[in-house]
Amino acid sequence: MPDMLSLLNEVVGPYPFPSYSVVIHTRSAPYANFQQELSILSLAVLTDYGEEAVMNGLSFQYFGNSVGLAQRQDLWLIQGLGGYLGWLWIEKSRGPEALQTMVKRIASYDLDFPPAAPATAHDLDNDSIYFRAPMAIHALRMRLGDERFFQLLHTFYARYQGGNASTADFIAVAEEVSGEDLTEFFQAWLYDDKLPPLPAQ
């Protein structure tokens, strides 16, 4: 876990709370609950997801607990950023090829549902929120390049930690840091039904 915190400190910023604990229980069904300063994980989740589950718990301390939602339509933002930080751990611990393999697998899922436009509360619990949202963050990294992308993460977190942020807030910081008009990019990834292709590198 110290290596995970070191990565988060590098790519986002200092850990936002004075402590952190992980509780592991023997529940047979997959279960994960990420609260402020506390993650509760079942053995089933650890078996299925391993270190990625632990990293996700830490990631949601930053995005989800320190930076909260402005409204329910912004859930994609928390799931996208928190989930993608877990992907970064896969990249760091297993290499870029492992990340590319996972992205390719997820791109084959049925994700033709816009993550930032849920019609009902039921629509907040679907694969688009959990997989297309971090895929959108990955696509943004590909679009901006690592230097501007990680500057975006630092800037967004520093500006909104301890408060709430909206999709519009995130887009505004992304355009501020990149110096680009990203309207078409975010429209395709967040609001159009069809999953767009990843940007060319």
mmCIF file of C-alpha atoms in Angstrom:
data_model
loop_
_atom_site.group_PDB
_atom_site.id
_atom_site.type_symbol
_atom_site.label_atom_id
_atom_site.label_comp_id
_atom_site.label_asym_id
_atom_site.label_seq_id
_atom_site.Cartn_x
_atom_site.Cartn_y
_atom_site.Cartn_z
ATOM 1 C CA MET A 1 0.000 0.000 0.000
ATOM 2 C CA PRO A 2 2.835 2.525 0.541
ATOM 3 C CA ASP A 3 3.726 2.198 -3.156
ATOM 4 C CA MET A 4 0.115 2.914 -4.075
ATOM 5 C CA LEU A 5 0.036 6.025 -1.904
ATOM 6 C CA SER A 6 3.320 7.121 -3.453
ATOM 7 C CA LEU A 7 1.822 6.825 -6.939
ATOM 8 C CA LEU A 8 -1.289 8.769 -5.938
ATOM 9 C CA ASN A 9 0.829 11.474 -4.353
ATOM 10 C CA GLU A 10 2.777 11.725 -7.601
ATOM 11 C CA VAL A 11 -0.121 11.806 -10.074
ATOM 12 C CA VAL A 12 -2.830 13.563 -8.012
ATOM 13 C CA GLY A 13 -1.531 15.092 -4.785
ATOM 14 C CA PRO A 14 -1.088 14.433 -1.051
ATOM 15 C CA TYR A 15 -3.440 11.971 0.657
ATOM 16 C CA PRO A 16 -6.350 14.106 1.909
ATOM 17 C CA PHE A 17 -7.086 12.574 5.330
ATOM 18 C CA PRO A 18 -5.152 11.850 8.551
ATOM 19 C CA SER A 19 -5.632 8.062 8.448
ATOM 20 C CA TYR A 20 -6.761 5.121 6.330
ATOM 21 C CA SER A 21 -7.915 1.599 7.203
ATOM 22 C CA VAL A 22 -8.920 -1.484 5.238
ATOM 23 C CA VAL A 23 -11.358 -4.045 6.651
ATOM 24 C CA ILE A 24 -11.485 -7.448 4.951
ATOM 25 C CA HIS A 25 -14.363 -9.820 5.711
ATOM 26 C CA THR A 26 -15.254 -13.337 4.648
ATOM 27 C CA ARG A 27 -18.501 -12.546 2.843
ATOM 28 C CA SER A 28 -18.730 -14.916 -0.119
ATOM 29 C CA ALA A 29 -20.453 -12.436 -2.440
ATOM 30 C CA PRO A 30 -18.441 -9.608 -4.040
ATOM 31 C CA TYR A 31 -18.687 -6.522 -1.840
ATOM 32 C CA ALA A 32 -16.792 -3.250 -1.654
ATOM 33 C CA ASN A 33 -17.644 -0.109 0.281
ATOM 34 C CA PHE A 34 -15.358 2.921 0.152
ATOM 35 C CA GLN A 35 -16.015 5.395 2.965
ATOM 36 C CA GLN A 36 -13.932 8.315 4.177
ATOM 37 C CA GLU A 37 -10.681 6.915 5.629
ATOM 38 C CA LEU A 38 -12.077 3.357 5.377
ATOM 39 C CA SER A 39 -12.448 0.655 2.730
ATOM 40 C CA ILE A 40 -14.432 -2.528 3.371
ATOM 41 C CA LEU A 41 -13.646 -5.373 0.972
ATOM 42 C CA SER A 42 -14.834 -8.955 0.792
ATOM 43 C CA LEU A 43 -12.456 -11.813 0.119
ATOM 44 C CA ALA A 44 -14.415 -12.420 -3.087
ATOM 45 C CA VAL A 45 -13.499 -8.957 -4.363
ATOM 46 C CA LEU A 46 -9.861 -9.423 -3.402
ATOM 47 C CA THR A 47 -9.827 -12.788 -5.171
ATOM 48 C CA ASP A 48 -11.346 -11.344 -8.351
ATOM 49 C CA TYR A 49 -9.563 -7.979 -8.487
ATOM 50 C CA GLY A 50 -6.539 -8.211 -6.191
ATOM 51 C CA GLU A 51 -4.429 -5.081 -5.849
ATOM 52 C CA GLU A 52 -6.740 -3.139 -8.165
ATOM 53 C CA ALA A 53 -9.498 -3.325 -5.523
ATOM 54 C CA VAL A 54 -7.137 -2.005 -2.843
ATOM 55 C CA MET A 55 -5.993 0.795 -5.143
ATOM 56 C CA ASN A 56 -9.590 1.702 -5.974
ATOM 57 C CA GLY A 57 -10.328 2.092 -2.281
ATOM 58 C CA LEU A 58 -7.437 4.526 -1.950
ATOM 59 C CA SER A 59 -8.380 6.327 -5.158
ATOM 60 C CA PHE A 60 -11.911 7.003 -3.967
ATOM 61 C CA GLN A 61 -10.476 8.773 -0.928
ATOM 62 C CA TYR A 62 -9.378 11.429 -3.423
ATOM 63 C CA PHE A 63 -12.291 11.371 -5.858
ATOM 64 C CA GLY A 64 -15.494 10.499 -4.072
ATOM 65 C CA ASN A 65 -14.615 11.484 -0.513
ATOM 66 C CA SER A 66 -12.322 14.516 -0.755
ATOM 67 C CA VAL A 67 -13.792 15.696 -4.069
ATOM 68 C CA GLY A 68 -17.503 14.913 -4.008
ATOM 69 C CA LEU A 69 -20.355 14.969 -6.508
ATOM 70 C CA ALA A 70 -22.212 18.132 -7.393
ATOM 71 C CA GLN A 71 -25.208 16.088 -8.632
ATOM 72 C CA ARG A 72 -26.027 12.505 -9.556
ATOM 73 C CA GLN A 73 -25.183 13.049 -13.244
ATOM 74 C CA ASP A 74 -21.586 13.582 -12.131
ATOM 75 C CA LEU A 75 -21.175 10.037 -10.789
ATOM 76 C CA TRP A 76 -19.289 9.140 -13.977
ATOM 77 C CA LEU A 77 -16.614 11.652 -12.954
ATOM 78 C CA ILE A 78 -15.939 10.013 -9.596
ATOM 79 C CA GLN A 79 -16.096 6.501 -11.039
ATOM 80 C CA GLY A 80 -14.021 7.561 -14.022
ATOM 81 C CA LEU A 81 -11.225 9.256 -12.098
ATOM 82 C CA GLY A 82 -11.213 6.819 -9.185
ATOM 83 C CA GLY A 83 -11.383 3.844 -11.517
ATOM 84 C CA TYR A 84 -8.667 5.157 -13.797
ATOM 85 C CA LEU A 85 -6.261 5.605 -10.917
ATOM 86 C CA GLY A 86 -6.661 1.864 -10.421
ATOM 87 C CA TRP A 87 -5.740 1.413 -14.080
ATOM 88 C CA LEU A 88 -2.621 3.506 -13.510
ATOM 89 C CA TRP A 89 -1.584 1.089 -10.783
ATOM 90 C CA ILE A 90 -1.925 -1.793 -13.238
ATOM 91 C CA GLU A 91 0.266 0.133 -15.674
ATOM 92 C CA LYS A 92 2.882 0.849 -13.003
ATOM 93 C CA SER A 93 2.939 -2.588 -11.382
ATOM 94 C CA ARG A 94 2.525 -4.802 -14.465
ATOM 95 C CA GLY A 95 3.682 -2.588 -17.312
ATOM 96 C CA PRO A 96 2.033 -0.628 -20.164
ATOM 97 C CA GLU A 97 1.210 -3.827 -22.049
ATOM 98 C CA ALA A 98 -1.047 -4.996 -19.201
ATOM 99 C CA LEU A 99 -2.963 -1.721 -19.340
ATOM 100 C CA GLN A 100 -3.313 -1.933 -23.122
ATOM 101 C CA THR A 101 -4.613 -5.497 -22.870
ATOM 102 C CA MET A 102 -7.211 -4.481 -20.286
ATOM 103 C CA VAL A 103 -8.326 -1.445 -22.299
ATOM 104 C CA LYS A 104 -8.731 -3.611 -25.398
ATOM 105 C CA ARG A 105 -10.849 -6.096 -23.442
ATOM 106 C CA ILE A 106 -13.075 -3.381 -21.951
ATOM 107 C CA ALA A 107 -13.525 -1.756 -25.365
ATOM 108 C CA SER A 108 -15.237 -4.983 -26.475
ATOM 109 C CA TYR A 109 -17.972 -4.610 -23.826
ATOM 110 C CA ASP A 110 -21.425 -3.254 -24.640
ATOM 111 C CA LEU A 111 -20.847 0.345 -23.538
ATOM 112 C CA ASP A 112 -23.221 2.153 -25.900
ATOM 113 C CA PHE A 113 -24.813 4.202 -23.120
ATOM 114 C CA PRO A 114 -23.767 7.772 -22.249
ATOM 115 C CA PRO A 115 -22.231 7.803 -18.742
ATOM 116 C CA ALA A 116 -22.978 11.470 -18.004
ATOM 117 C CA ALA A 117 -26.630 11.365 -19.059
ATOM 118 C CA PRO A 118 -28.439 8.900 -16.762
ATOM 119 C CA ALA A 119 -32.198 9.168 -17.218
ATOM 120 C CA THR A 120 -33.041 7.538 -13.885
ATOM 121 C CA ALA A 121 -31.300 6.513 -10.682
ATOM 122 C CA HIS A 122 -31.311 2.937 -12.037
ATOM 123 C CA ASP A 123 -29.117 4.096 -14.919
ATOM 124 C CA LEU A 124 -26.377 5.038 -12.450
ATOM 125 C CA ASP A 125 -25.560 1.365 -11.896
ATOM 126 C CA ASN A 126 -24.387 -0.003 -15.226
ATOM 127 C CA ASP A 127 -21.223 -0.922 -17.087
ATOM 128 C CA SER A 128 -21.085 2.467 -18.769
ATOM 129 C CA ILE A 129 -20.523 4.141 -15.400
ATOM 130 C CA TYR A 130 -17.957 1.590 -14.227
ATOM 131 C CA PHE A 131 -16.088 0.954 -17.489
ATOM 132 C CA ARG A 132 -16.854 3.620 -20.097
ATOM 133 C CA ALA A 133 -16.185 6.395 -17.567
ATOM 134 C CA PRO A 134 -12.556 5.361 -16.852
ATOM 135 C CA MET A 135 -12.193 4.603 -20.562
ATOM 136 C CA ALA A 136 -13.147 8.244 -21.222
ATOM 137 C CA ILE A 137 -10.428 9.360 -18.803
ATOM 138 C CA HIS A 138 -7.950 7.091 -20.602
ATOM 139 C CA ALA A 139 -9.017 8.578 -23.937
ATOM 140 C CA LEU A 140 -8.473 12.057 -22.495
ATOM 141 C CA ARG A 141 -4.960 11.057 -21.460
ATOM 142 C CA MET A 142 -4.286 9.856 -25.002
ATOM 143 C CA ARG A 143 -5.689 13.103 -26.408
ATOM 144 C CA LEU A 144 -3.692 15.418 -24.118
ATOM 145 C CA GLY A 145 -0.483 13.445 -23.579
ATOM 146 C CA ASP A 146 0.923 12.571 -20.167
ATOM 147 C CA GLU A 147 2.330 15.975 -19.236
ATOM 148 C CA ARG A 148 -0.927 17.887 -19.702
ATOM 149 C CA PHE A 149 -3.071 15.005 -18.454
ATOM 150 C CA PHE A 150 -1.319 14.724 -15.102
ATOM 151 C CA GLN A 151 -1.248 18.499 -14.789
ATOM 152 C CA LEU A 152 -5.026 18.320 -15.206
ATOM 153 C CA LEU A 153 -5.366 15.770 -12.399
ATOM 154 C CA HIS A 154 -3.231 17.867 -10.042
ATOM 155 C CA THR A 155 -5.057 21.095 -10.891
ATOM 156 C CA PHE A 156 -8.553 19.639 -10.645
ATOM 157 C CA TYR A 157 -7.850 17.920 -7.334
ATOM 158 C CA ALA A 158 -6.152 20.956 -5.776
ATOM 159 C CA ARG A 159 -9.022 23.207 -6.817
ATOM 160 C CA TYR A 160 -11.922 21.050 -5.621
ATOM 161 C CA GLN A 161 -10.611 18.963 -2.709
ATOM 162 C CA GLY A 162 -12.830 19.349 0.325
ATOM 163 C CA GLY A 163 -15.784 20.334 -1.872
ATOM 164 C CA ASN A 164 -17.973 19.186 -4.739
ATOM 165 C CA ALA A 165 -17.282 19.276 -8.463
ATOM 166 C CA SER A 166 -19.425 18.887 -11.557
ATOM 167 C CA THR A 167 -18.826 17.606 -15.051
ATOM 168 C CA ALA A 168 -18.748 21.218 -16.243
ATOM 169 C CA ASP A 169 -16.053 21.992 -13.654
ATOM 170 C CA PHE A 170 -13.892 19.124 -14.894
ATOM 171 C CA ILE A 171 -14.317 20.089 -18.543
ATOM 172 C CA ALA A 172 -13.424 23.696 -17.722
ATOM 173 C CA VAL A 173 -10.181 22.649 -16.007
ATOM 174 C CA ALA A 174 -9.349 20.258 -18.857
ATOM 175 C CA GLU A 175 -9.738 23.054 -21.401
ATOM 176 C CA GLU A 176 -7.826 25.494 -19.192
ATOM 177 C CA VAL A 177 -4.865 23.142 -18.798
ATOM 178 C CA SER A 178 -4.838 21.887 -22.383
ATOM 179 C CA GLY A 179 -5.583 25.180 -24.104
ATOM 180 C CA GLU A 180 -7.987 23.259 -26.362
ATOM 181 C CA ASP A 181 -11.705 23.306 -27.070
ATOM 182 C CA LEU A 182 -12.715 19.803 -25.969
ATOM 183 C CA THR A 183 -16.447 20.127 -26.652
ATOM 184 C CA GLU A 184 -16.562 17.444 -29.349
ATOM 185 C CA PHE A 185 -14.398 15.061 -27.326
ATOM 186 C CA PHE A 186 -16.583 15.191 -24.216
ATOM 187 C CA GLN A 187 -19.801 15.120 -26.249
ATOM 188 C CA ALA A 188 -18.709 11.861 -27.864
ATOM 189 C CA TRP A 189 -17.462 10.185 -24.693
ATOM 190 C CA LEU A 190 -20.025 11.409 -22.176
ATOM 191 C CA TYR A 191 -23.281 12.181 -23.966
ATOM 192 C CA ASP A 192 -23.463 10.247 -27.252
ATOM 193 C CA ASP A 193 -24.803 6.706 -27.117
ATOM 194 C CA LYS A 194 -22.180 4.959 -29.223
ATOM 195 C CA LEU A 195 -18.794 4.232 -27.672
ATOM 196 C CA PRO A 196 -16.271 6.277 -29.689
ATOM 197 C CA PRO A 197 -12.887 4.953 -30.791
ATOM 198 C CA LEU A 198 -9.841 5.828 -28.738
ATOM 199 C CA PRO A 199 -7.795 8.764 -30.079
ATOM 200 C CA ALA A 200 -4.845 7.912 -32.279
ATOM 201 C CA GLN A 201 -1.464 8.312 -30.590
#
